[in-house]
Amino acid sequence: MSGGRVPVTLITGAAGEIGQALLHRLAEGGGHPVVTVDLRPLSTADPERPHREHFQGDILDSALWDGLLRRYRPTLILHLAAILSTRAESVPVLAHRVNADGAARLLAMAADLATPDDPIRFVFPSSIAVYGLPSQQAKDAAAPVREDEHLDPATLYGAQKLYVERLGAAVERLTDGLDFRAVRLPGLISSDTLPQGGTSDWAPELIHAAARGEPYSCFVNPEARLPFCAMPDAVEGVLRLAFREKASLTRTAYNLGGHSLSAAEIIARVARDFPDLEVRFQLDRVRDRIVAGWPAAVDDTAARRDFGLASEHDQETLFSRYLMPGIRRRYQG
Ligand code: NAD
Ligand code: SER
């Protein structure tokens, strides 16, 4: 107990894709109980989870935080709540409030609570959206992008992610006891859940559509290429970073690597398992342009060196050992 309040791990955006996967993973280990916040209810109540309480509400609502902090003291904050890239472009004011103001408020709250004796660790999932390649030619010619290159985001979402990374680093410098770190995630593919409002959504959407036996209308061109990572590998990466001692870390923000795959390559691989897969290309110019500015591959040397990031899946086992069996189970029993 700390000042009568229960020490907890706090996860915002816990009802989202990564949040659900993180909660399952945290249930496997010990550690503090978990308190969650999301606009939505949590979809399942797993009695095995070390879960204390879910606060359904808006991260911008100060009454929610007053209630939460009366009873709990976060020692680790995993701040996932956000509006993803495609949706952010269509609701710019709301996206700014949630992605930038929401994170800034939560950082200020953490800075108020943190002391050298009772430190707080703040982990932020950033994104490949912080990068901006000026043209398709530049993207095709680029080597896997390192953390300090091409930091010229072309989307609101990317700009907001980069802002929060930098704000977090600045607040950390000013606050004894606050420890901020960020991991830039590639596109994620889960066999259990589907994304909403992201730009990399075509890959998981088409794989899930194939398993359901439904045609898929792909909103990017066949050559559109991004790095993709299996959800369990991403969660493992986030947790490795979260639990690493500060002395081992040499940066504030780390790339988490992924397999560089084009839409055509994903379709060809999925068709091996689901030969009836039917894909039509119906380009969404906004989303296609966003993908053209994001890197095809990122360099994750720093993460491998500093927190031992090691993906469990290579490009083939991502499909053969993780995605295909999980997706078949989900849709075909
Ligand atoms: P998601 O959309 O599935 O989950 C986000 C959650 O945040 C949702 O459950 C939503 O209800 C919640 N939320 C949104 N606004 C809120 C608010 N005002 N108050 C409370 N809750 C709110 O997204 P995800 O894929 O789980 O992503 C989690 C984090 O990881 C986000 O910060 C995202 O930017 C980042 N990220 C995701 C990917 C990816 O491919 N999924 C890649 C890079 C970074
Ligand atoms: N995968 C995410 C999106 O497409 C990137 O952060 O929005």
mmCIF file of C-alpha atoms and ligand atoms in Angstrom:
data_model
loop_
_atom_site.group_PDB
_atom_site.id
_atom_site.type_symbol
_atom_site.label_atom_id
_atom_site.label_comp_id
_atom_site.label_asym_id
_atom_site.label_seq_id
_atom_site.Cartn_x
_atom_site.Cartn_y
_atom_site.Cartn_z
ATOM 1 C CA MET A 1 0.000 0.000 0.000
ATOM 2 C CA SER A 2 1.172 3.522 -0.716
ATOM 3 C CA GLY A 3 -0.561 6.253 1.329
ATOM 4 C CA GLY A 4 -3.423 3.776 1.786
ATOM 5 C CA ARG A 5 -3.752 3.351 -1.971
ATOM 6 C CA VAL A 6 -3.173 0.043 -3.725
ATOM 7 C CA PRO A 7 -0.163 -0.007 -6.083
ATOM 8 C CA VAL A 8 -1.309 -1.052 -9.537
ATOM 9 C CA THR A 9 -0.341 -1.349 -13.172
ATOM 10 C CA LEU A 10 -2.596 1.019 -15.098
ATOM 11 C CA ILE A 11 -3.570 0.276 -18.698
ATOM 12 C CA THR A 12 -5.508 2.875 -20.680
ATOM 13 C CA GLY A 13 -7.181 1.767 -23.909
ATOM 14 C CA ALA A 14 -7.313 -1.719 -22.401
ATOM 15 C CA ALA A 15 -10.374 -2.801 -24.391
ATOM 16 C CA GLY A 16 -8.481 -2.339 -27.660
ATOM 17 C CA GLU A 17 -6.576 -4.953 -29.639
ATOM 18 C CA ILE A 18 -3.244 -4.573 -27.876
ATOM 19 C CA GLY A 19 -4.868 -3.983 -24.490
ATOM 20 C CA GLN A 20 -6.746 -7.283 -24.619
ATOM 21 C CA ALA A 21 -3.597 -9.165 -25.635
ATOM 22 C CA LEU A 22 -1.581 -7.423 -22.906
ATOM 23 C CA LEU A 23 -4.133 -8.298 -20.253
ATOM 24 C CA HIS A 24 -3.982 -11.971 -21.197
ATOM 25 C CA ARG A 25 -0.201 -11.891 -21.112
ATOM 26 C CA LEU A 26 -0.061 -10.065 -17.764
ATOM 27 C CA ALA A 27 -2.384 -12.704 -16.303
ATOM 28 C CA GLU A 28 0.421 -15.238 -16.790
ATOM 29 C CA GLY A 29 2.911 -13.426 -14.564
ATOM 30 C CA GLY A 30 2.863 -12.029 -11.062
ATOM 31 C CA GLY A 31 3.208 -8.342 -10.443
ATOM 32 C CA HIS A 32 0.792 -5.727 -9.261
ATOM 33 C CA PRO A 33 -2.908 -6.013 -9.949
ATOM 34 C CA VAL A 34 -4.080 -4.247 -13.077
ATOM 35 C CA VAL A 35 -6.522 -1.359 -13.249
ATOM 36 C CA THR A 36 -7.889 -0.484 -16.685
ATOM 37 C CA VAL A 37 -9.506 2.518 -18.360
ATOM 38 C CA ASP A 38 -11.348 2.577 -21.683
ATOM 39 C CA LEU A 39 -14.382 4.191 -23.281
ATOM 40 C CA ARG A 40 -15.612 0.659 -23.877
ATOM 41 C CA PRO A 41 -16.281 -2.173 -21.445
ATOM 42 C CA LEU A 42 -13.745 -4.987 -21.332
ATOM 43 C CA SER A 43 -15.029 -7.758 -23.561
ATOM 44 C CA THR A 44 -14.315 -10.704 -21.284
ATOM 45 C CA ALA A 45 -14.063 -11.115 -17.560
ATOM 46 C CA ASP A 46 -11.288 -13.629 -17.061
ATOM 47 C CA PRO A 47 -11.205 -14.700 -13.408
ATOM 48 C CA GLU A 48 -7.556 -15.667 -13.791
ATOM 49 C CA ARG A 49 -6.507 -12.127 -14.571
ATOM 50 C CA PRO A 50 -4.834 -10.162 -11.801
ATOM 51 C CA HIS A 51 -7.420 -7.520 -12.590
ATOM 52 C CA ARG A 52 -8.693 -5.222 -9.942
ATOM 53 C CA GLU A 53 -11.125 -2.800 -11.562
ATOM 54 C CA HIS A 54 -12.181 -1.400 -14.947
ATOM 55 C CA PHE A 55 -13.024 2.304 -15.182
ATOM 56 C CA GLN A 56 -15.238 2.767 -18.229
ATOM 57 C CA GLY A 57 -14.874 6.348 -19.366
ATOM 58 C CA ASP A 58 -12.886 8.986 -21.181
ATOM 59 C CA ILE A 59 -9.218 9.617 -20.404
ATOM 60 C CA LEU A 60 -10.100 13.322 -20.754
ATOM 61 C CA ASP A 61 -12.564 13.139 -17.866
ATOM 62 C CA SER A 62 -10.874 14.430 -14.708
ATOM 63 C CA ALA A 63 -13.613 12.947 -12.481
ATOM 64 C CA LEU A 64 -12.555 9.490 -13.715
ATOM 65 C CA TRP A 65 -8.956 10.117 -12.611
ATOM 66 C CA ASP A 66 -10.059 11.591 -9.253
ATOM 67 C CA GLY A 67 -12.006 8.398 -8.537
ATOM 68 C CA LEU A 68 -9.220 6.111 -9.710
ATOM 69 C CA LEU A 69 -6.439 7.890 -7.816
ATOM 70 C CA ARG A 70 -8.423 7.946 -4.577
ATOM 71 C CA ARG A 71 -8.015 4.176 -4.411
ATOM 72 C CA TYR A 72 -5.041 3.277 -6.568
ATOM 73 C CA ARG A 73 -1.458 4.375 -7.079
ATOM 74 C CA PRO A 74 -0.085 3.466 -10.519
ATOM 75 C CA THR A 75 3.529 2.318 -10.486
ATOM 76 C CA LEU A 76 3.533 1.314 -14.163
ATOM 77 C CA ILE A 77 1.370 3.082 -16.755
ATOM 78 C CA LEU A 78 0.833 1.539 -20.181
ATOM 79 C CA HIS A 79 -0.902 4.333 -22.055
ATOM 80 C CA LEU A 80 -2.577 2.700 -25.051
ATOM 81 C CA ALA A 81 -5.738 4.784 -25.481
ATOM 82 C CA ALA A 82 -5.659 6.487 -28.857
ATOM 83 C CA ILE A 83 -7.479 7.129 -32.092
ATOM 84 C CA LEU A 84 -5.612 5.263 -34.821
ATOM 85 C CA SER A 85 -4.209 6.766 -37.993
ATOM 86 C CA THR A 86 -6.985 6.588 -40.603
ATOM 87 C CA ARG A 87 -9.707 7.595 -38.184
ATOM 88 C CA ALA A 88 -7.547 10.387 -36.760
ATOM 89 C CA GLU A 89 -7.424 12.035 -40.196
ATOM 90 C CA SER A 90 -11.233 12.153 -40.335
ATOM 91 C CA VAL A 91 -11.781 13.466 -36.767
ATOM 92 C CA PRO A 92 -8.783 15.807 -36.398
ATOM 93 C CA VAL A 93 -9.968 17.819 -33.401
ATOM 94 C CA LEU A 94 -10.999 14.763 -31.413
ATOM 95 C CA ALA A 95 -7.781 12.973 -32.419
ATOM 96 C CA HIS A 96 -5.741 15.887 -31.120
ATOM 97 C CA ARG A 97 -7.671 15.888 -27.850
ATOM 98 C CA VAL A 98 -7.256 12.163 -27.269
ATOM 99 C CA ASN A 99 -3.822 11.462 -28.779
ATOM 100 C CA ALA A 100 -2.018 14.656 -27.744
ATOM 101 C CA ASP A 101 -3.976 16.322 -24.891
ATOM 102 C CA GLY A 102 -4.978 13.001 -23.322
ATOM 103 C CA ALA A 103 -1.384 11.783 -23.211
ATOM 104 C CA ALA A 104 -0.153 15.186 -21.979
ATOM 105 C CA ARG A 105 -2.657 15.162 -19.112
ATOM 106 C CA LEU A 106 -1.733 11.636 -18.130
ATOM 107 C CA LEU A 107 1.960 12.520 -18.197
ATOM 108 C CA ALA A 108 1.289 15.571 -16.010
ATOM 109 C CA MET A 109 -0.654 13.385 -13.588
ATOM 110 C CA ALA A 110 2.190 10.855 -13.464
ATOM 111 C CA ALA A 111 4.725 13.655 -12.931
ATOM 112 C CA ASP A 112 2.649 14.967 -9.992
ATOM 113 C CA LEU A 113 2.509 11.539 -8.368
ATOM 114 C CA ALA A 114 6.089 10.372 -8.999
ATOM 115 C CA THR A 115 8.768 10.794 -6.350
ATOM 116 C CA PRO A 116 12.274 9.311 -6.128
ATOM 117 C CA ASP A 117 10.963 6.946 -3.398
ATOM 118 C CA ASP A 118 7.767 6.065 -5.254
ATOM 119 C CA PRO A 119 8.753 6.188 -8.936
ATOM 120 C CA ILE A 120 6.383 5.740 -11.865
ATOM 121 C CA ARG A 121 7.258 4.115 -15.157
ATOM 122 C CA PHE A 122 5.294 5.370 -18.181
ATOM 123 C CA VAL A 123 5.310 3.219 -21.323
ATOM 124 C CA PHE A 124 3.957 4.638 -24.564
ATOM 125 C CA PRO A 125 3.214 2.621 -27.723
ATOM 126 C CA SER A 126 4.290 4.881 -30.536
ATOM 127 C CA SER A 127 4.223 3.966 -34.205
ATOM 128 C CA ILE A 128 6.005 3.779 -37.546
ATOM 129 C CA ALA A 129 3.697 6.732 -38.317
ATOM 130 C CA VAL A 130 6.351 9.032 -36.769
ATOM 131 C CA TYR A 131 8.366 8.500 -39.962
ATOM 132 C CA GLY A 132 7.659 10.264 -43.236
ATOM 133 C CA LEU A 133 9.335 9.239 -46.479
ATOM 134 C CA PRO A 134 8.864 12.030 -49.038
ATOM 135 C CA SER A 135 7.965 9.787 -52.012
ATOM 136 C CA GLN A 136 7.418 6.186 -53.052
ATOM 137 C CA GLN A 137 10.859 6.302 -54.714
ATOM 138 C CA ALA A 138 12.470 7.410 -51.456
ATOM 139 C CA LYS A 139 10.624 4.643 -49.622
ATOM 140 C CA ASP A 140 11.730 1.977 -52.120
ATOM 141 C CA ALA A 141 15.348 3.160 -51.894
ATOM 142 C CA ALA A 142 15.504 3.481 -48.090
ATOM 143 C CA ALA A 143 17.364 0.978 -45.913
ATOM 144 C CA PRO A 144 15.481 -0.223 -42.799
ATOM 145 C CA VAL A 145 14.814 3.075 -41.029
ATOM 146 C CA ARG A 146 16.692 3.833 -37.804
ATOM 147 C CA GLU A 147 15.090 5.723 -34.941
ATOM 148 C CA ASP A 148 16.583 9.134 -35.733
ATOM 149 C CA GLU A 149 15.981 9.108 -39.496
ATOM 150 C CA HIS A 150 13.037 10.455 -41.528
ATOM 151 C CA LEU A 151 11.246 11.911 -38.500
ATOM 152 C CA ASP A 152 8.910 13.937 -40.664
ATOM 153 C CA PRO A 153 5.388 12.588 -40.091
ATOM 154 C CA ALA A 154 2.820 13.434 -42.760
ATOM 155 C CA THR A 155 -0.257 12.463 -40.741
ATOM 156 C CA LEU A 156 -1.879 14.037 -37.685
ATOM 157 C CA TYR A 157 -1.560 10.709 -35.888
ATOM 158 C CA GLY A 158 2.172 10.473 -36.659
ATOM 159 C CA ALA A 159 2.743 14.049 -35.509
ATOM 160 C CA GLN A 160 0.829 13.330 -32.292
ATOM 161 C CA LYS A 161 2.850 10.183 -31.604
ATOM 162 C CA LEU A 162 6.135 12.037 -32.118
ATOM 163 C CA TYR A 163 4.925 14.910 -29.913
ATOM 164 C CA VAL A 164 4.085 12.538 -27.049
ATOM 165 C CA GLU A 165 7.466 10.789 -27.366
ATOM 166 C CA ARG A 166 9.211 14.146 -27.046
ATOM 167 C CA LEU A 167 6.922 15.463 -24.351
ATOM 168 C CA GLY A 168 7.502 12.288 -22.340
ATOM 169 C CA ALA A 169 11.267 12.666 -22.641
ATOM 170 C CA ALA A 170 11.047 16.328 -21.553
ATOM 171 C CA VAL A 171 8.767 15.603 -18.580
ATOM 172 C CA GLU A 172 11.099 12.803 -17.509
ATOM 173 C CA ARG A 173 14.068 15.210 -17.515
ATOM 174 C CA LEU A 174 12.126 17.621 -15.285
ATOM 175 C CA THR A 175 10.737 15.037 -12.856
ATOM 176 C CA ASP A 176 12.657 12.958 -10.350
ATOM 177 C CA GLY A 177 10.982 9.577 -10.219
ATOM 178 C CA LEU A 178 9.284 9.606 -13.624
ATOM 179 C CA ASP A 179 10.681 7.146 -16.141
ATOM 180 C CA PHE A 180 9.300 7.451 -19.678
ATOM 181 C CA ARG A 181 9.939 5.077 -22.581
ATOM 182 C CA ALA A 182 8.320 4.518 -25.958
ATOM 183 C CA VAL A 183 8.238 1.718 -28.504
ATOM 184 C CA ARG A 184 7.391 2.384 -32.149
ATOM 185 C CA LEU A 185 5.200 -0.489 -33.271
ATOM 186 C CA PRO A 186 4.855 -1.649 -36.875
ATOM 187 C CA GLY A 187 1.510 -2.866 -38.258
ATOM 188 C CA LEU A 188 0.172 -5.614 -36.005
ATOM 189 C CA ILE A 189 -1.688 -8.769 -36.974
ATOM 190 C CA SER A 190 -3.659 -10.762 -34.429
ATOM 191 C CA SER A 191 -5.348 -14.103 -34.965
ATOM 192 C CA ASP A 192 -7.889 -13.243 -32.246
ATOM 193 C CA THR A 193 -8.978 -9.676 -32.881
ATOM 194 C CA LEU A 194 -9.525 -7.269 -35.774
ATOM 195 C CA PRO A 195 -8.280 -3.673 -35.852
ATOM 196 C CA GLN A 196 -10.409 -0.603 -36.437
ATOM 197 C CA GLY A 197 -9.449 2.773 -37.814
ATOM 198 C CA GLY A 198 -5.811 1.988 -38.634
ATOM 199 C CA THR A 199 -4.048 2.231 -41.966
ATOM 200 C CA SER A 200 -2.248 -1.111 -41.757
ATOM 201 C CA ASP A 201 -5.652 -2.799 -41.270
ATOM 202 C CA TRP A 202 -5.706 -4.303 -44.766
ATOM 203 C CA ALA A 203 -3.374 -7.135 -43.775
ATOM 204 C CA PRO A 204 -5.341 -8.466 -40.783
ATOM 205 C CA GLU A 205 -8.655 -7.737 -42.529
ATOM 206 C CA LEU A 206 -7.799 -9.770 -45.606
ATOM 207 C CA ILE A 207 -6.443 -12.711 -43.607
ATOM 208 C CA HIS A 208 -9.569 -12.840 -41.436
ATOM 209 C CA ALA A 209 -11.818 -12.428 -44.523
ATOM 210 C CA ALA A 210 -10.043 -15.396 -46.156
ATOM 211 C CA ALA A 211 -10.753 -17.573 -43.114
ATOM 212 C CA ARG A 212 -14.414 -16.552 -43.147
ATOM 213 C CA GLY A 213 -14.611 -17.432 -46.848
ATOM 214 C CA GLU A 214 -15.537 -13.850 -47.749
ATOM 215 C CA PRO A 215 -14.181 -11.735 -50.626
ATOM 216 C CA TYR A 216 -11.983 -8.816 -49.556
ATOM 217 C CA SER A 217 -11.861 -5.342 -50.997
ATOM 218 C CA CYS A 218 -8.294 -4.125 -50.474
ATOM 219 C CA PHE A 219 -7.873 -0.361 -50.028
ATOM 220 C CA VAL A 220 -4.153 -0.158 -50.888
ATOM 221 C CA ASN A 221 -2.334 -1.115 -54.062
ATOM 222 C CA PRO A 222 -0.783 -4.599 -54.429
ATOM 223 C CA GLU A 223 2.760 -3.214 -53.998
ATOM 224 C CA ALA A 224 1.938 -1.326 -50.775
ATOM 225 C CA ARG A 225 4.500 -2.510 -48.245
ATOM 226 C CA LEU A 226 4.846 -2.127 -44.470
ATOM 227 C CA PRO A 227 6.558 -3.971 -41.633
ATOM 228 C CA PHE A 228 4.148 -6.304 -39.807
ATOM 229 C CA CYS A 229 4.493 -8.125 -36.514
ATOM 230 C CA ALA A 230 2.464 -10.837 -34.772
ATOM 231 C CA MET A 231 0.450 -9.482 -31.845
ATOM 232 C CA PRO A 232 2.113 -11.791 -29.246
ATOM 233 C CA ASP A 233 5.577 -10.653 -30.407
ATOM 234 C CA ALA A 234 4.525 -7.001 -30.104
ATOM 235 C CA VAL A 235 3.128 -7.574 -26.625
ATOM 236 C CA GLU A 236 6.309 -9.371 -25.613
ATOM 237 C CA GLY A 237 8.322 -6.405 -26.929
ATOM 238 C CA VAL A 238 6.212 -3.868 -25.030
ATOM 239 C CA LEU A 239 6.553 -5.861 -21.810
ATOM 240 C CA ARG A 240 10.291 -6.415 -22.206
ATOM 241 C CA LEU A 241 10.739 -2.681 -22.585
ATOM 242 C CA ALA A 242 8.368 -2.003 -19.685
ATOM 243 C CA PHE A 243 10.259 -4.223 -17.254
ATOM 244 C CA ARG A 244 13.830 -3.414 -18.342
ATOM 245 C CA GLU A 245 15.992 -1.503 -15.868
ATOM 246 C CA LYS A 246 16.636 2.068 -16.952
ATOM 247 C CA ALA A 247 20.403 1.574 -16.863
ATOM 248 C CA SER A 248 20.155 -0.856 -19.815
ATOM 249 C CA LEU A 249 18.346 1.635 -22.032
ATOM 250 C CA THR A 250 20.214 3.971 -24.360
ATOM 251 C CA ARG A 251 17.230 5.683 -25.985
ATOM 252 C CA THR A 252 13.768 7.009 -25.183
ATOM 253 C CA ALA A 253 12.031 5.563 -28.249
ATOM 254 C CA TYR A 254 12.790 2.205 -29.855
ATOM 255 C CA ASN A 255 11.741 0.590 -33.116
ATOM 256 C CA LEU A 256 10.111 -2.784 -32.805
ATOM 257 C CA GLY A 257 10.887 -4.687 -35.984
ATOM 258 C CA GLY A 258 8.541 -6.537 -38.263
ATOM 259 C CA HIS A 259 8.401 -8.553 -41.441
ATOM 260 C CA SER A 260 8.369 -6.315 -44.481
ATOM 261 C CA LEU A 261 5.420 -7.531 -46.567
ATOM 262 C CA SER A 262 3.502 -6.137 -49.530
ATOM 263 C CA ALA A 263 -0.227 -6.648 -50.003
ATOM 264 C CA ALA A 264 0.533 -8.952 -52.972
ATOM 265 C CA GLU A 265 2.924 -11.069 -50.868
ATOM 266 C CA ILE A 266 0.393 -11.418 -48.059
ATOM 267 C CA ILE A 267 -2.320 -12.415 -50.529
ATOM 268 C CA ALA A 268 -0.029 -15.023 -52.139
ATOM 269 C CA ARG A 269 0.857 -16.511 -48.742
ATOM 270 C CA VAL A 270 -2.736 -16.549 -47.457
ATOM 271 C CA ALA A 271 -3.947 -18.149 -50.715
ATOM 272 C CA ARG A 272 -1.749 -21.175 -49.959
ATOM 273 C CA ASP A 273 -4.015 -21.930 -46.985
ATOM 274 C CA PHE A 274 -7.220 -20.460 -48.377
ATOM 275 C CA PRO A 275 -7.068 -21.010 -52.162
ATOM 276 C CA ASP A 276 -10.575 -19.577 -52.665
ATOM 277 C CA LEU A 277 -9.422 -16.189 -51.369
ATOM 278 C CA GLU A 278 -10.851 -13.469 -53.582
ATOM 279 C CA VAL A 279 -9.311 -9.969 -53.377
ATOM 280 C CA ARG A 280 -10.426 -6.915 -55.332
ATOM 281 C CA PHE A 281 -8.394 -3.723 -55.231
ATOM 282 C CA GLN A 282 -10.454 -0.661 -54.479
ATOM 283 C CA LEU A 283 -7.961 2.041 -53.698
ATOM 284 C CA ASP A 284 -8.549 4.506 -50.881
ATOM 285 C CA ARG A 285 -6.255 7.336 -51.930
ATOM 286 C CA VAL A 286 -5.810 8.755 -48.440
ATOM 287 C CA ARG A 287 -4.827 5.442 -46.917
ATOM 288 C CA ASP A 288 -2.681 4.454 -49.886
ATOM 289 C CA ARG A 289 -0.821 7.773 -49.595
ATOM 290 C CA ILE A 290 -0.290 7.296 -45.851
ATOM 291 C CA VAL A 291 1.263 3.878 -46.497
ATOM 292 C CA ALA A 292 3.545 5.337 -49.188
ATOM 293 C CA GLY A 293 5.054 7.646 -46.538
ATOM 294 C CA TRP A 294 5.622 4.980 -43.880
ATOM 295 C CA PRO A 295 8.799 2.889 -44.048
ATOM 296 C CA ALA A 296 8.821 -0.554 -45.648
ATOM 297 C CA ALA A 297 11.113 -1.793 -42.878
ATOM 298 C CA VAL A 298 12.585 -0.510 -39.614
ATOM 299 C CA ASP A 299 15.928 -1.210 -37.979
ATOM 300 C CA ASP A 300 15.400 -2.707 -34.512
ATOM 301 C CA THR A 301 19.071 -3.161 -33.601
ATOM 302 C CA ALA A 302 18.746 -0.905 -30.546
ATOM 303 C CA ALA A 303 15.781 -2.838 -29.124
ATOM 304 C CA ARG A 304 17.520 -6.170 -29.665
ATOM 305 C CA ARG A 305 20.631 -4.881 -27.931
ATOM 306 C CA ASP A 306 18.992 -3.002 -25.036
ATOM 307 C CA PHE A 307 16.065 -5.171 -24.057
ATOM 308 C CA GLY A 308 16.696 -8.432 -25.823
ATOM 309 C CA LEU A 309 13.855 -8.114 -28.241
ATOM 310 C CA ALA A 310 13.538 -11.404 -30.057
ATOM 311 C CA SER A 311 10.569 -12.179 -32.263
ATOM 312 C CA GLU A 312 9.270 -15.700 -31.797
ATOM 313 C CA HIS A 313 8.138 -15.842 -35.422
ATOM 314 C CA ASP A 314 10.028 -15.603 -38.700
ATOM 315 C CA GLN A 315 8.087 -14.640 -41.804
ATOM 316 C CA GLU A 316 6.899 -18.172 -42.505
ATOM 317 C CA THR A 317 6.022 -19.185 -38.940
ATOM 318 C CA LEU A 318 4.151 -15.899 -38.487
ATOM 319 C CA PHE A 319 1.627 -17.492 -40.863
ATOM 320 C CA SER A 320 2.100 -21.234 -40.376
ATOM 321 C CA ARG A 321 2.441 -21.386 -36.577
ATOM 322 C CA TYR A 322 0.580 -18.313 -35.391
ATOM 323 C CA LEU A 323 -1.927 -16.758 -37.799
ATOM 324 C CA MET A 324 -3.353 -19.689 -39.734
ATOM 325 C CA PRO A 325 -3.988 -22.085 -36.825
ATOM 326 C CA GLY A 326 -5.425 -19.303 -34.622
ATOM 327 C CA ILE A 327 -7.649 -17.917 -37.339
ATOM 328 C CA ARG A 328 -8.927 -21.372 -38.340
ATOM 329 C CA ARG A 329 -9.774 -22.048 -34.691
ATOM 330 C CA ARG A 330 -11.568 -18.744 -34.451
ATOM 331 C CA TYR A 331 -13.787 -19.157 -37.514
ATOM 332 C CA GLN A 332 -13.896 -22.866 -38.198
ATOM 333 C CA GLY A 333 -13.869 -24.330 -34.677
HETATM 334 P P1 NAD B 1 -7.427 0.072 -30.561
HETATM 335 O O1 NAD B 1 -8.120 1.097 -31.374
HETATM 336 O O2 NAD B 1 -7.825 -1.348 -30.718
HETATM 337 O O3 NAD B 1 -7.498 0.436 -29.025
HETATM 338 C C1 NAD B 1 -7.496 1.753 -28.558
HETATM 339 C C2 NAD B 1 -8.431 1.800 -27.379
HETATM 340 O O4 NAD B 1 -8.430 3.150 -26.874
HETATM 341 C C3 NAD B 1 -9.891 1.467 -27.759
HETATM 342 O O5 NAD B 1 -10.375 0.407 -26.977
HETATM 343 C C4 NAD B 1 -10.658 2.761 -27.486
HETATM 344 O O6 NAD B 1 -11.968 2.560 -26.977
HETATM 345 C C5 NAD B 1 -9.736 3.427 -26.452
HETATM 346 N N1 NAD B 1 -9.938 4.872 -26.429
HETATM 347 C C6 NAD B 1 -9.934 5.721 -27.479
HETATM 348 N N2 NAD B 1 -10.186 6.964 -27.056
HETATM 349 C C7 NAD B 1 -10.325 6.904 -25.713
HETATM 350 C C8 NAD B 1 -10.596 7.861 -24.713
HETATM 351 N N3 NAD B 1 -10.791 9.165 -25.007
HETATM 352 N N4 NAD B 1 -10.676 7.462 -23.429
HETATM 353 C C9 NAD B 1 -10.526 6.149 -23.109
HETATM 354 N N5 NAD B 1 -10.256 5.188 -24.014
HETATM 355 C C10 NAD B 1 -10.173 5.569 -25.311
HETATM 356 O O7 NAD B 1 -5.869 0.233 -30.855
HETATM 357 P P2 NAD B 1 -4.674 -0.768 -30.526
HETATM 358 O O8 NAD B 1 -4.275 -1.399 -31.794
HETATM 359 O O9 NAD B 1 -4.987 -1.612 -29.353
HETATM 360 O O10 NAD B 1 -3.555 0.302 -30.187
HETATM 361 C C11 NAD B 1 -3.146 0.591 -28.866
HETATM 362 C C12 NAD B 1 -2.038 1.620 -28.939
HETATM 363 O O11 NAD B 1 -0.958 1.135 -29.750
HETATM 364 C C13 NAD B 1 -2.470 2.943 -29.575
HETATM 365 O O12 NAD B 1 -1.832 3.992 -28.885
HETATM 366 C C14 NAD B 1 -1.942 2.837 -30.977
HETATM 367 O O13 NAD B 1 -1.676 4.112 -31.511
HETATM 368 C C15 NAD B 1 -0.659 2.058 -30.782
HETATM 369 N N6 NAD B 1 -0.237 1.371 -31.987
HETATM 370 C C16 NAD B 1 -1.004 0.368 -32.542
HETATM 371 C C17 NAD B 1 -0.562 -0.278 -33.699
HETATM 372 C C18 NAD B 1 -1.357 -1.374 -34.348
HETATM 373 O O14 NAD B 1 -1.029 -1.816 -35.473
HETATM 374 N N7 NAD B 1 -2.417 -1.891 -33.720
HETATM 375 C C19 NAD B 1 0.644 0.104 -34.295
HETATM 376 C C20 NAD B 1 1.380 1.146 -33.718
HETATM 377 C C21 NAD B 1 0.941 1.750 -32.545
HETATM 378 N N1 SER B 2 -1.017 0.260 -37.300
HETATM 379 C C1 SER B 2 -1.301 1.591 -36.901
HETATM 380 C C2 SER B 2 -2.267 2.266 -37.807
HETATM 381 O O1 SER B 2 -2.376 1.820 -38.924
HETATM 382 C C3 SER B 2 -0.006 2.372 -36.899
HETATM 383 O O2 SER B 2 0.166 2.999 -35.723
HETATM 384 O O3 SER B 2 -2.860 3.231 -37.421
#
